[in-house]
Amino acid sequence: MRIDVVSLFPEEVDRCTAFGVTGRARERGLLQLHGWNPRDYADGNYRKTDDRTFGGGPGMVMLVEPLRRCLAAVREADPAPVHVVYLSPQGRRLDQKRVRELAAMPRLVLLCGRYEGVDERLVQAEVDEELSIGDYVLSGGELAAAIVVDTVARLQDGALNDAGSAEQDSFEDGLLDCPHYSHPVEHAYGVVPAVLRSGNHAAIARWRRQQALVRTWQRRPDLLEGRELSKADRKLLQEGLAALER
Ligand SMILES: O=C(NCc1ccc(CNCc2ncc[nH]2)cc1)c1csc2nc[nH]c(=O)c12
């Protein structure tokens, strides 16, 4: 998969995705990341990329023309058709479902705004979708773009080893994760639950599912809203909640 990032600070996205799973996916060529700076396509010796907003009020707006030229160069750089995503507070909220869809595309262009954002005419003419990462205020779209890169990189074939892909499955079914433990078995902070050391894999899977259900119920009931729990899950949840009462 190829991702082109258009940003006044393209190295910010490069550095955020140069380590760990995403760094390895890039090293293995599972994901190619290219940075582009609209300043390289701006006019004049100040290479202006932004200017005051019409209608007055605070803040600057990123100009159409440098972005238009830059995006033309991006399209030119590879024959694969592009899907242009504008990271913006006005976008649809990113979720794992959309991540899976984006990860299946051959090519993504991630457009990052700064200041108050991008001239709306560029958005209307060139952007296929706007995405937000949540209802809080960032200084620009770069960290949001890095999150898109990270989340789609993990889904590229070969990016995660077996363990990692199992990890994917647990979150993929829309529940929070169960608690995790490692050495030592006994510590001043507590002991590892015996079931995890029982070697009884059915009991371990049951315990983990129950923990995930109880935690989701307690911390993110909204995740359970949109779904019917199976009879087995309902029983596990009831039993798990009853155990808390005792
Ligand atoms: O570029 C991004 N943010 C920069 C930014 C922040 C604030 C404003 C000013 N908005 C004025 C306003 N808002 C509502 C009413 N009036 C404009 C641009 C961004 C990309 S994805 C994302 N996801 C979550 N949060 C984000 O900030 C982002």
CSV table of C-alpha atoms and ligand atoms in Angstrom, one decimal:
chain,number,residue,atom,x,y,z
A,1,MET,CA,0.0,0.0,0.0
A,2,ARG,CA,1.2,3.5,-0.8
A,3,ILE,CA,0.4,6.5,1.3
A,4,ASP,CA,1.3,10.0,0.3
A,5,VAL,CA,1.1,12.7,3.0
A,6,VAL,CA,0.6,16.3,2.0
A,7,SER,CA,1.6,18.6,4.9
A,8,LEU,CA,3.6,21.7,5.8
A,9,PHE,CA,5.4,19.3,8.2
A,10,PRO,CA,5.6,16.0,6.4
A,11,GLU,CA,8.5,14.7,8.6
A,12,GLU,CA,6.2,14.8,11.6
A,13,VAL,CA,4.2,11.9,10.1
A,14,ASP,CA,7.4,10.1,9.0
A,15,ARG,CA,8.8,10.2,12.5
A,16,CYS,CA,5.6,9.1,14.2
A,17,THR,CA,5.5,6.0,12.0
A,18,ALA,CA,9.2,5.0,11.9
A,19,PHE,CA,9.2,2.7,14.9
A,20,GLY,CA,7.9,-0.7,16.0
A,21,VAL,CA,5.2,-2.4,13.9
A,22,THR,CA,4.7,0.5,11.5
A,23,GLY,CA,8.5,1.1,11.1
A,24,ARG,CA,8.9,-2.6,10.3
A,25,ALA,CA,6.0,-2.6,7.9
A,26,ARG,CA,7.7,0.3,6.1
A,27,GLU,CA,11.1,-1.4,6.1
A,28,ARG,CA,9.5,-4.6,4.6
A,29,GLY,CA,7.9,-2.5,1.9
A,30,LEU,CA,4.4,-3.5,3.1
A,31,LEU,CA,3.7,0.2,3.2
A,32,GLN,CA,5.4,3.0,1.3
A,33,LEU,CA,5.1,6.4,2.8
A,34,HIS,CA,5.9,9.6,0.8
A,35,GLY,CA,5.9,13.1,2.2
A,36,TRP,CA,5.0,16.2,0.2
A,37,ASN,CA,5.2,19.8,1.2
A,38,PRO,CA,2.9,22.4,-0.5
A,39,ARG,CA,5.5,25.0,0.2
A,40,ASP,CA,7.6,23.4,-2.6
A,41,TYR,CA,4.7,24.3,-4.9
A,42,ALA,CA,4.1,27.9,-3.7
A,43,ASP,CA,5.0,31.1,-5.5
A,44,GLY,CA,7.4,33.9,-4.8
A,45,ASN,CA,10.4,34.1,-2.6
A,46,TYR,CA,8.2,33.8,0.5
A,47,ARG,CA,6.6,30.6,-1.0
A,48,LYS,CA,3.3,31.6,0.5
A,49,THR,CA,1.0,28.7,1.4
A,50,ASP,CA,-1.6,30.5,3.5
A,51,ASP,CA,-3.3,33.8,3.8
A,52,ARG,CA,-5.9,35.7,5.8
A,53,THR,CA,-9.5,34.4,5.7
A,54,PHE,CA,-12.1,36.4,3.7
A,55,GLY,CA,-14.8,37.8,5.8
A,56,GLY,CA,-12.4,38.7,8.6
A,57,GLY,CA,-11.9,37.0,11.9
A,58,PRO,CA,-8.9,35.2,13.4
A,59,GLY,CA,-6.7,32.7,11.7
A,60,MET,CA,-5.2,31.9,8.3
A,61,VAL,CA,-6.4,29.6,5.5
A,62,MET,CA,-4.2,27.3,3.4
A,63,LEU,CA,-4.3,28.5,-0.2
A,64,VAL,CA,-5.8,26.5,-3.1
A,65,GLU,CA,-3.1,26.9,-5.7
A,66,PRO,CA,0.0,25.4,-3.9
A,67,LEU,CA,-2.2,22.5,-2.7
A,68,ARG,CA,-3.6,22.0,-6.2
A,69,ARG,CA,-0.1,21.9,-7.8
A,70,CYS,CA,1.2,19.6,-5.0
A,71,LEU,CA,-1.7,17.2,-5.4
A,72,ALA,CA,-1.2,17.1,-9.2
A,73,ALA,CA,2.4,16.1,-8.5
A,74,VAL,CA,1.3,13.4,-6.0
A,75,ARG,CA,-1.2,11.9,-8.5
A,76,GLU,CA,1.5,12.0,-11.2
A,77,ALA,CA,4.0,10.1,-9.0
A,78,ASP,CA,2.2,6.7,-9.3
A,79,PRO,CA,-0.4,5.2,-11.7
A,80,ALA,CA,-2.5,3.7,-8.9
A,81,PRO,CA,-5.8,5.6,-8.4
A,82,VAL,CA,-5.8,7.8,-5.3
A,83,HIS,CA,-8.4,8.1,-2.5
A,84,VAL,CA,-7.9,11.6,-1.0
A,85,VAL,CA,-8.6,11.9,2.7
A,86,TYR,CA,-8.6,15.4,4.3
A,87,LEU,CA,-7.9,15.1,8.0
A,88,SER,CA,-10.2,17.7,9.6
A,89,PRO,CA,-12.3,18.4,12.7
A,90,GLN,CA,-15.3,18.6,10.4
A,91,GLY,CA,-14.7,15.0,9.3
A,92,ARG,CA,-16.5,11.8,10.1
A,93,ARG,CA,-15.0,10.1,13.2
A,94,LEU,CA,-12.4,7.5,12.4
A,95,ASP,CA,-13.2,4.0,13.7
A,96,GLN,CA,-11.8,0.5,13.1
A,97,LYS,CA,-14.4,-0.3,10.5
A,98,ARG,CA,-13.3,2.6,8.4
A,99,VAL,CA,-9.6,1.7,9.1
A,100,ARG,CA,-10.2,-1.8,7.6
A,101,GLU,CA,-11.8,-0.2,4.5
A,102,LEU,CA,-8.9,2.3,4.1
A,103,ALA,CA,-6.3,-0.5,4.6
A,104,ALA,CA,-7.7,-2.4,1.6
A,105,MET,CA,-7.1,0.5,-0.8
A,106,PRO,CA,-4.0,0.4,-3.0
A,107,ARG,CA,-3.2,4.1,-2.4
A,108,LEU,CA,-4.2,6.8,0.0
A,109,VAL,CA,-3.4,10.5,0.0
A,110,LEU,CA,-3.6,12.1,3.4
A,111,LEU,CA,-4.1,15.9,3.3
A,112,CYS,CA,-3.2,17.7,6.6
A,113,GLY,CA,-4.4,21.2,7.4
A,114,ARG,CA,-2.8,23.7,9.6
A,115,TYR,CA,-4.2,27.1,10.8
A,116,GLU,CA,-8.0,27.2,10.3
A,117,GLY,CA,-7.8,24.6,7.5
A,118,VAL,CA,-7.9,24.5,3.8
A,119,ASP,CA,-9.8,26.7,1.3
A,120,GLU,CA,-13.1,25.0,0.8
A,121,ARG,CA,-12.8,25.1,-3.0
A,122,LEU,CA,-9.8,22.7,-2.8
A,123,VAL,CA,-11.8,20.4,-0.5
A,124,GLN,CA,-14.7,20.4,-2.9
A,125,ALA,CA,-12.6,19.8,-6.0
A,126,GLU,CA,-10.1,17.3,-4.7
A,127,VAL,CA,-11.1,15.6,-1.4
A,128,ASP,CA,-13.0,12.2,-1.4
A,129,GLU,CA,-13.6,12.1,2.4
A,130,GLU,CA,-12.9,14.1,5.5
A,131,LEU,CA,-11.9,12.3,8.7
A,132,SER,CA,-11.6,13.4,12.3
A,133,ILE,CA,-9.9,11.4,15.1
A,134,GLY,CA,-12.1,12.8,17.8
A,135,ASP,CA,-13.8,15.8,19.4
A,136,TYR,CA,-10.7,17.6,20.7
A,137,VAL,CA,-8.6,20.3,19.2
A,138,LEU,CA,-5.3,19.5,17.5
A,139,SER,CA,-2.8,22.0,16.1
A,140,GLY,CA,-3.0,20.4,12.7
A,141,GLY,CA,-3.8,17.3,10.8
A,142,GLU,CA,-0.4,15.6,11.0
A,143,LEU,CA,-1.0,13.6,14.2
A,144,ALA,CA,-4.3,12.4,12.8
A,145,ALA,CA,-2.6,11.4,9.6
A,146,ALA,CA,0.0,9.5,11.7
A,147,ILE,CA,-2.9,7.6,13.3
A,148,VAL,CA,-4.4,6.7,10.0
A,149,VAL,CA,-0.9,5.4,8.8
A,150,ASP,CA,-0.4,3.5,12.0
A,151,THR,CA,-3.8,1.8,12.0
A,152,VAL,CA,-3.8,0.8,8.3
A,153,ALA,CA,-0.1,-0.3,8.4
A,154,ARG,CA,-0.9,-2.9,11.1
A,155,LEU,CA,-3.6,-4.4,8.8
A,156,GLN,CA,-1.2,-5.0,5.9
A,157,ASP,CA,-0.5,-8.7,5.3
A,158,GLY,CA,2.6,-9.7,7.1
A,159,ALA,CA,2.7,-6.6,9.4
A,160,LEU,CA,1.8,-8.5,12.5
A,161,ASN,CA,3.2,-11.9,13.5
A,162,ASP,CA,0.7,-14.6,14.6
A,163,ALA,CA,0.4,-13.2,18.1
A,164,GLY,CA,-0.3,-9.8,16.8
A,165,SER,CA,-3.0,-11.0,14.5
A,166,ALA,CA,-4.7,-12.8,17.4
A,167,GLU,CA,-4.5,-9.5,19.2
A,168,GLN,CA,-6.3,-7.9,16.3
A,169,ASP,CA,-9.1,-10.5,16.5
A,170,SER,CA,-9.8,-9.8,20.2
A,171,PHE,CA,-10.3,-6.0,19.6
A,172,GLU,CA,-12.0,-6.6,16.2
A,173,ASP,CA,-15.1,-8.1,17.8
A,174,GLY,CA,-15.9,-4.7,19.4
A,175,LEU,CA,-15.2,-5.4,23.0
A,176,LEU,CA,-12.5,-4.0,25.3
A,177,ASP,CA,-9.5,-6.2,26.0
A,178,CYS,CA,-9.1,-8.4,29.0
A,179,PRO,CA,-6.4,-7.7,31.6
A,180,HIS,CA,-2.9,-9.0,30.9
A,181,TYR,CA,-0.3,-10.4,33.3
A,182,SER,CA,3.3,-11.6,33.2
A,183,HIS,CA,6.2,-12.4,35.6
A,184,PRO,CA,6.5,-12.5,38.5
A,185,VAL,CA,3.6,-14.6,39.7
A,186,GLU,CA,3.6,-12.9,43.1
A,187,HIS,CA,4.4,-9.3,43.6
A,188,ALA,CA,3.6,-6.6,46.2
A,189,TYR,CA,1.1,-5.3,43.7
A,190,GLY,CA,-0.7,-8.6,43.7
A,191,VAL,CA,-0.7,-12.1,42.2
A,192,VAL,CA,-1.4,-13.4,38.8
A,193,PRO,CA,-5.0,-14.9,38.6
A,194,ALA,CA,-4.6,-18.7,39.0
A,195,VAL,CA,-6.7,-19.6,36.0
A,196,LEU,CA,-4.1,-18.0,33.7
A,197,ARG,CA,-1.5,-20.5,35.0
A,198,SER,CA,-3.9,-23.5,35.1
A,199,GLY,CA,-3.0,-24.7,31.6
A,200,ASN,CA,-6.7,-25.2,31.0
A,201,HIS,CA,-7.1,-23.3,27.8
A,202,ALA,CA,-10.9,-23.5,27.7
A,203,ALA,CA,-11.1,-22.0,31.2
A,204,ILE,CA,-8.5,-19.3,30.2
A,205,ALA,CA,-10.5,-18.4,27.1
A,206,ARG,CA,-13.7,-18.3,29.1
A,207,TRP,CA,-12.1,-16.1,31.8
A,208,ARG,CA,-10.7,-13.7,29.2
A,209,ARG,CA,-14.0,-13.4,27.4
A,210,GLN,CA,-15.8,-12.8,30.7
A,211,GLN,CA,-13.3,-10.1,31.7
A,212,ALA,CA,-13.7,-8.4,28.4
A,213,LEU,CA,-17.4,-8.4,28.7
A,214,VAL,CA,-17.5,-7.1,32.3
A,215,ARG,CA,-14.9,-4.4,31.5
A,216,THR,CA,-16.8,-3.3,28.4
A,217,TRP,CA,-20.1,-3.2,30.4
A,218,GLN,CA,-18.5,-1.1,33.1
A,219,ARG,CA,-16.3,1.3,31.0
A,220,ARG,CA,-17.9,1.5,27.6
A,221,PRO,CA,-21.5,0.4,27.7
A,222,ASP,CA,-21.9,2.3,24.4
A,223,LEU,CA,-20.0,-0.5,22.7
A,224,LEU,CA,-22.6,-3.0,23.8
A,225,GLU,CA,-25.5,-0.7,22.7
A,226,GLY,CA,-25.4,-1.6,19.0
A,227,ARG,CA,-25.1,-5.3,19.4
A,228,GLU,CA,-27.0,-8.5,20.5
A,229,LEU,CA,-24.9,-10.5,23.0
A,230,SER,CA,-25.0,-14.3,22.4
A,231,LYS,CA,-26.7,-16.4,25.1
A,232,ALA,CA,-23.3,-17.6,26.2
A,233,ASP,CA,-21.9,-14.0,26.4
A,234,ARG,CA,-25.0,-12.8,28.4
A,235,LYS,CA,-24.5,-15.7,30.9
A,236,LEU,CA,-20.7,-14.9,31.2
A,237,LEU,CA,-21.5,-11.2,31.8
A,238,GLN,CA,-24.2,-11.9,34.4
A,239,GLU,CA,-21.9,-14.3,36.2
A,240,GLY,CA,-19.0,-11.9,36.0
A,241,LEU,CA,-21.0,-9.0,37.4
A,242,ALA,CA,-22.5,-11.1,40.1
A,243,ALA,CA,-18.9,-12.1,41.2
A,244,LEU,CA,-18.2,-8.3,41.6
A,245,GLU,CA,-21.1,-8.0,44.0
A,246,ARG,CA,-19.8,-10.8,46.3
B,1,LIG,O1,-6.5,19.7,11.5
B,1,LIG,C1,-7.0,19.4,12.6
B,1,LIG,N1,-7.1,20.3,13.6
B,1,LIG,C2,-6.6,21.6,13.4
B,1,LIG,C3,-7.7,22.6,13.7
B,1,LIG,C4,-8.1,22.8,15.0
B,1,LIG,C5,-9.1,23.8,15.2
B,1,LIG,C6,-9.6,24.5,14.2
B,1,LIG,C7,-10.5,25.7,14.5
B,1,LIG,N2,-11.9,25.2,14.4
B,1,LIG,C8,-12.7,26.3,14.8
B,1,LIG,C9,-14.1,25.8,15.1
B,1,LIG,N3,-14.3,24.5,15.4
B,1,LIG,C10,-15.6,24.4,15.6
B,1,LIG,C11,-16.2,25.6,15.4
B,1,LIG,N4,-15.2,26.5,15.1
B,1,LIG,C12,-9.2,24.3,12.9
B,1,LIG,C13,-8.2,23.3,12.6
B,1,LIG,C14,-7.6,18.1,12.7
B,1,LIG,C15,-7.5,17.2,11.7
B,1,LIG,S1,-8.2,15.7,12.0
B,1,LIG,C16,-8.6,16.2,13.6
B,1,LIG,N5,-9.3,15.4,14.5
B,1,LIG,C17,-9.6,15.9,15.7
B,1,LIG,N6,-9.3,17.2,16.0
B,1,LIG,C18,-8.6,18.0,15.1
B,1,LIG,O2,-8.3,19.2,15.5
B,1,LIG,C19,-8.3,17.5,13.8
